[in-house]
Coordinates of C-alpha atoms and ligand atoms in Angstrom, one line a residue:
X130 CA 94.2 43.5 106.3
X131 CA 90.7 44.8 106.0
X132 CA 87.8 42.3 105.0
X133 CA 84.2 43.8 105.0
X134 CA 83.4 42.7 108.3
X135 CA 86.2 44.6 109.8
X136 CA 87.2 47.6 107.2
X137 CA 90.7 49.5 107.8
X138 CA 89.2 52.4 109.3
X139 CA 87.1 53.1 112.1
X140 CA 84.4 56.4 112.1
X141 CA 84.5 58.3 115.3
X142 CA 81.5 60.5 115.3
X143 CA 82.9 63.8 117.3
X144 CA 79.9 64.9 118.4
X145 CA 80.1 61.8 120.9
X146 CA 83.9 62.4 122.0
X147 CA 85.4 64.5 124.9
X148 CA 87.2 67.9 124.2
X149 CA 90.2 66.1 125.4
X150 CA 89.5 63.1 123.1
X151 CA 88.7 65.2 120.1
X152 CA 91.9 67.1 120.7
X153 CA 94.0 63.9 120.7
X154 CA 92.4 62.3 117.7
X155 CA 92.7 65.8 115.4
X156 CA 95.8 66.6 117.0
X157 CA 97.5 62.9 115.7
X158 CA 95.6 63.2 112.3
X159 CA 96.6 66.7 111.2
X160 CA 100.8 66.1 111.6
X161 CA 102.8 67.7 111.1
X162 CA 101.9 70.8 112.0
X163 CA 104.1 74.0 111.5
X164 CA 104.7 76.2 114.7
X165 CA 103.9 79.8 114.8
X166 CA 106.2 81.1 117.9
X167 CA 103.9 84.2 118.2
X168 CA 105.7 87.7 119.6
X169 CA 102.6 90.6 120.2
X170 CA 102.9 93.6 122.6
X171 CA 100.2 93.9 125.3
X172 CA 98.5 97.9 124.7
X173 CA 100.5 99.4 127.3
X174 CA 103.7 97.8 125.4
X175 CA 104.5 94.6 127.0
X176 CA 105.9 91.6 125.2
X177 CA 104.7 88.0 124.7
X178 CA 105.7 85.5 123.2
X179 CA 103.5 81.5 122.3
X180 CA 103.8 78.6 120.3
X181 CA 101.0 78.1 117.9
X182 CA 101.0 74.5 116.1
X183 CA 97.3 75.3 114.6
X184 CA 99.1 77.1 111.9
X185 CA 99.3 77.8 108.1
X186 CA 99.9 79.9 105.0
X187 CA 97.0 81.0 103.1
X188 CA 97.4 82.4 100.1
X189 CA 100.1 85.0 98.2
X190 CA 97.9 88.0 97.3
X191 CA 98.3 89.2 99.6
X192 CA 100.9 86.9 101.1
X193 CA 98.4 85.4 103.9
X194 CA 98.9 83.2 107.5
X195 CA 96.3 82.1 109.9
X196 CA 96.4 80.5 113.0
X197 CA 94.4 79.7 116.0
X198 CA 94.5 80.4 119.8
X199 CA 91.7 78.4 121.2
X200 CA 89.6 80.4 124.1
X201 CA 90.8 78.9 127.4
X202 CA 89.6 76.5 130.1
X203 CA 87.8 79.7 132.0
X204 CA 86.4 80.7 128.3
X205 CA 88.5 84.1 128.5
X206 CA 90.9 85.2 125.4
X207 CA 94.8 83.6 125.7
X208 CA 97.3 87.0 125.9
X209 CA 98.6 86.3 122.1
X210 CA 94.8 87.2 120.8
X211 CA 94.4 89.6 123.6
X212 CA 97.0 91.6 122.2
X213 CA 96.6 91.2 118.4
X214 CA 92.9 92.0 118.9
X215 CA 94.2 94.8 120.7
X216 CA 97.2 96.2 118.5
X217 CA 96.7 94.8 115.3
X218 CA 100.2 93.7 115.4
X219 CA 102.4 90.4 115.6
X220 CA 105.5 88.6 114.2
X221 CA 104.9 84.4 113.2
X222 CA 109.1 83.5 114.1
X223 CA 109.7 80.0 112.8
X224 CA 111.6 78.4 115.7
X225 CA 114.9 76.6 113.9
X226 CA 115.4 73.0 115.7
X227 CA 117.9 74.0 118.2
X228 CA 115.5 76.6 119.4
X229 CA 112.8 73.9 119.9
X230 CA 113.0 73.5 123.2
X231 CA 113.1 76.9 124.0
X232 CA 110.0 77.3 121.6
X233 CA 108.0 74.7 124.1
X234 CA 109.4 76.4 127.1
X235 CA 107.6 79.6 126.1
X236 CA 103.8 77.9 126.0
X237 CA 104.6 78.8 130.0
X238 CA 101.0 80.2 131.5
X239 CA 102.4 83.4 132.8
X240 CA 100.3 86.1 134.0
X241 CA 98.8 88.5 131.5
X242 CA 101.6 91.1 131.4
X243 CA 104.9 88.8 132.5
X244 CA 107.1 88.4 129.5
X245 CA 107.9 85.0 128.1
X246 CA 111.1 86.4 126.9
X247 CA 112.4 87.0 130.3
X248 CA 111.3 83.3 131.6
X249 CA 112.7 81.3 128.8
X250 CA 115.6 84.1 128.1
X251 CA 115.5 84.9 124.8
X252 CA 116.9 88.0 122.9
X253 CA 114.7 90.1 120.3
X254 CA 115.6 91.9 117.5
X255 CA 113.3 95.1 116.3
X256 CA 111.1 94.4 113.6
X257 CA 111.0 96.9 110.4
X258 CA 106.9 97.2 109.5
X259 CA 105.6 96.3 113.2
X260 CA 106.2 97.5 116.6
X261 CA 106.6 93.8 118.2
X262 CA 110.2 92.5 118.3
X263 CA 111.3 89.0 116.4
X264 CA 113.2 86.3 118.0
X265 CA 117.2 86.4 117.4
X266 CA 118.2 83.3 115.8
X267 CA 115.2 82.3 113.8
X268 CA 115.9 81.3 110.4
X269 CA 112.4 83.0 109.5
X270 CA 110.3 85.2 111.0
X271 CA 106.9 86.8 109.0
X272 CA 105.6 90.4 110.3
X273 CA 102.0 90.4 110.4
X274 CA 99.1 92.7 110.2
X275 CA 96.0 91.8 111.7
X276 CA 92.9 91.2 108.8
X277 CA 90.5 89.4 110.6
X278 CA 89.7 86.9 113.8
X279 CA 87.0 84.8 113.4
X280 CA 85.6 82.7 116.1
X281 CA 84.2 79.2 115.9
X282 CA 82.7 78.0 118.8
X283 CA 81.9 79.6 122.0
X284 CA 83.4 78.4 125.5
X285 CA 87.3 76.5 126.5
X286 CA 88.8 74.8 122.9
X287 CA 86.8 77.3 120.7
X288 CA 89.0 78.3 117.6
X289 CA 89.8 81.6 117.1
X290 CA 91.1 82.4 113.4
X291 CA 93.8 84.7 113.6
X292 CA 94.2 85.9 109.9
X293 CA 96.9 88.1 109.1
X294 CA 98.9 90.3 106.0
X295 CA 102.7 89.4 106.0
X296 CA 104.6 92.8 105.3
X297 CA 107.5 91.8 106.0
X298 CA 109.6 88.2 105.7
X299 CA 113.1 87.7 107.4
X300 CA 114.8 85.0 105.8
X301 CA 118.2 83.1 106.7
X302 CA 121.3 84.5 105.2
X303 CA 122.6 81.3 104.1
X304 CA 119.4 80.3 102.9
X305 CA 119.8 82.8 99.8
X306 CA 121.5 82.1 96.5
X307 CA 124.8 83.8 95.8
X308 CA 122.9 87.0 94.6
X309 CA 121.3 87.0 97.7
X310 CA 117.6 86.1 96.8
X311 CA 114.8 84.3 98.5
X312 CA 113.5 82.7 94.7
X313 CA 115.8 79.5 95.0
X314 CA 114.9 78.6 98.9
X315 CA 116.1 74.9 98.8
X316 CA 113.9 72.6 101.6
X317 CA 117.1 70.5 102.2
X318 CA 118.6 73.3 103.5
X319 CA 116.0 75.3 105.2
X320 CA 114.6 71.9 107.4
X321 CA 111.9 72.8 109.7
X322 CA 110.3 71.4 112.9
X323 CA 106.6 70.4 113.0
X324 CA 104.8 69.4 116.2
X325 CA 102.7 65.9 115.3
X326 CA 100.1 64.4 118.4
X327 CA 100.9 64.3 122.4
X328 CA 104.9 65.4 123.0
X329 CA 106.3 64.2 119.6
X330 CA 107.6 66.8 117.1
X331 CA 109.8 65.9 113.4
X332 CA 112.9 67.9 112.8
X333 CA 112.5 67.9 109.2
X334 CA 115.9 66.7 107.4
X335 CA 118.1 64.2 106.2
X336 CA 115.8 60.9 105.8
X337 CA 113.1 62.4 106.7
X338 CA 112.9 64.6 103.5
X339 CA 111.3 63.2 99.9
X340 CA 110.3 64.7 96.6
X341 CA 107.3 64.1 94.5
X342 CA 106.7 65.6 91.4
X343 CA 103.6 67.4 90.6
X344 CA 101.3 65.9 87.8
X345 CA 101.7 67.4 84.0
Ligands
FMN562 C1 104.2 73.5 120.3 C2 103.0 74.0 120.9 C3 101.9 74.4 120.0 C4 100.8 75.0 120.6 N1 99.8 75.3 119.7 C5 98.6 75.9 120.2 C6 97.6 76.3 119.3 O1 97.7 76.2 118.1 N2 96.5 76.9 119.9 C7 96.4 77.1 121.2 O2 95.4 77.7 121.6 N3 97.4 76.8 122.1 C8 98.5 76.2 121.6 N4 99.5 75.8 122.5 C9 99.4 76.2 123.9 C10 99.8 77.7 124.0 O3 101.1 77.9 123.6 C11 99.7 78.1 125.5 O4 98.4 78.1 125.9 C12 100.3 79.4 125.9 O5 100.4 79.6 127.3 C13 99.6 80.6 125.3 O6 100.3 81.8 125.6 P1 99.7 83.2 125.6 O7 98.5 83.3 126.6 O8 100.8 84.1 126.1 O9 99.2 83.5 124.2 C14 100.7 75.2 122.0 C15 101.7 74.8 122.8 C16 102.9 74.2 122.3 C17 104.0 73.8 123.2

């Protein structure tokens, strides 16, 4: 119950908050998140591969994604934005809920250069408009061409706005109506995991699914 002398919310002005404090309150308040699981080649044609949870579609003309690696703790560029920056090139896979884990696995701080791929031990399948390779299994995957980065922020937990064209869109077989169309995509079906604040993530089915309709 809020009364004036106690109203419901509490203001936290950021300004006077830790990084770490500022990550765990915007973190918990924008849930669920989506997860970009991020596959780039480095120039000289090694493969990467990150989870992104700072993550969204855009727009549909053109068919537009963004998301955000955040400069690190030594304010140098993570390898997924090295390498986009550098090639212009990506696929967004969409990590079904049995490849979760495996999806966490690969935020692994490897060495610029060591693959992801091999550490977690994941298979890839070529892409058809970029030269990055998808991850087998997803039940979507979005290849991307580089628009623009735009930086926010200078130094560790700066955002860096990775926005990007979607050529390309791999969709689940049995997501598709019986003439084999992506127009009918049915969210019961398709699910989707979202990462909310600290460890927690939803797998997005059964109870967990409502509809609302839209206003007149
Ligand atoms: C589910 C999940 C979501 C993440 N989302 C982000 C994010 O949006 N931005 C970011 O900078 N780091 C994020 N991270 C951390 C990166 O995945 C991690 O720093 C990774 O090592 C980056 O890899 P890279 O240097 O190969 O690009 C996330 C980690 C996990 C497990």
């Amino acid at each position: 119950m809020s009364s004036p002398a106690q109203p419901a919310t509490v203001p936290f002005d950021l300004r006077s908050l830790t990084a770490a404090e500022v990550y765990a309150l915007l973190t918990h308040a924008v849930a669920p998140r989506p997860v970009a699981w991020v596959s780039t080649l480095s120039k000289d044609g090694r493969p990467n591969l990150a989870p992104y949870s700072y993550f969204n579609v855009g727009g549909q003309n053109p068919p537009s994604v963004v998301f955000a690696p955040n400069t690190t703790g030594d304010g140098g560029e993570k390898d997924t934005l090295r390498n986009i920056r550098e090639t212009g090139e990506y696929v967004i896979n969409i990590a079904s809920r049995e490849q979760a884990a495996a999806m966490a696995a690969t935020a692994v701080d490897l060495p610029h250069g060591k693959s992801e791929w091999d550490a977690v031990g994941l298979e890839s399948v070529p892409s058809q408009s970029v030269t990055p390779s998808r991850v087998r299994g997803c039940p979507f995957a979005l290849e991307c061409r580089l628009h623009q980065i735009v930086s926010h922020g200078e130094g560790p937990g700066a955002a860096n706005y990775v926005i990007g064209e979607v050529t390309v869109a791999h969709v689940d077989r049995s997501f598709l109506n019986a003439a084999g169309e992506a127009t009918s995509l049915d969210s019961a079906v398709c699910g989707g995991v979202g990462r909310l604040g600290g460890d927690w993530y939803v797998d997005a089915r059964g109870e967990a699914l409502f509809q609302l309709g839209r206003p007149d």
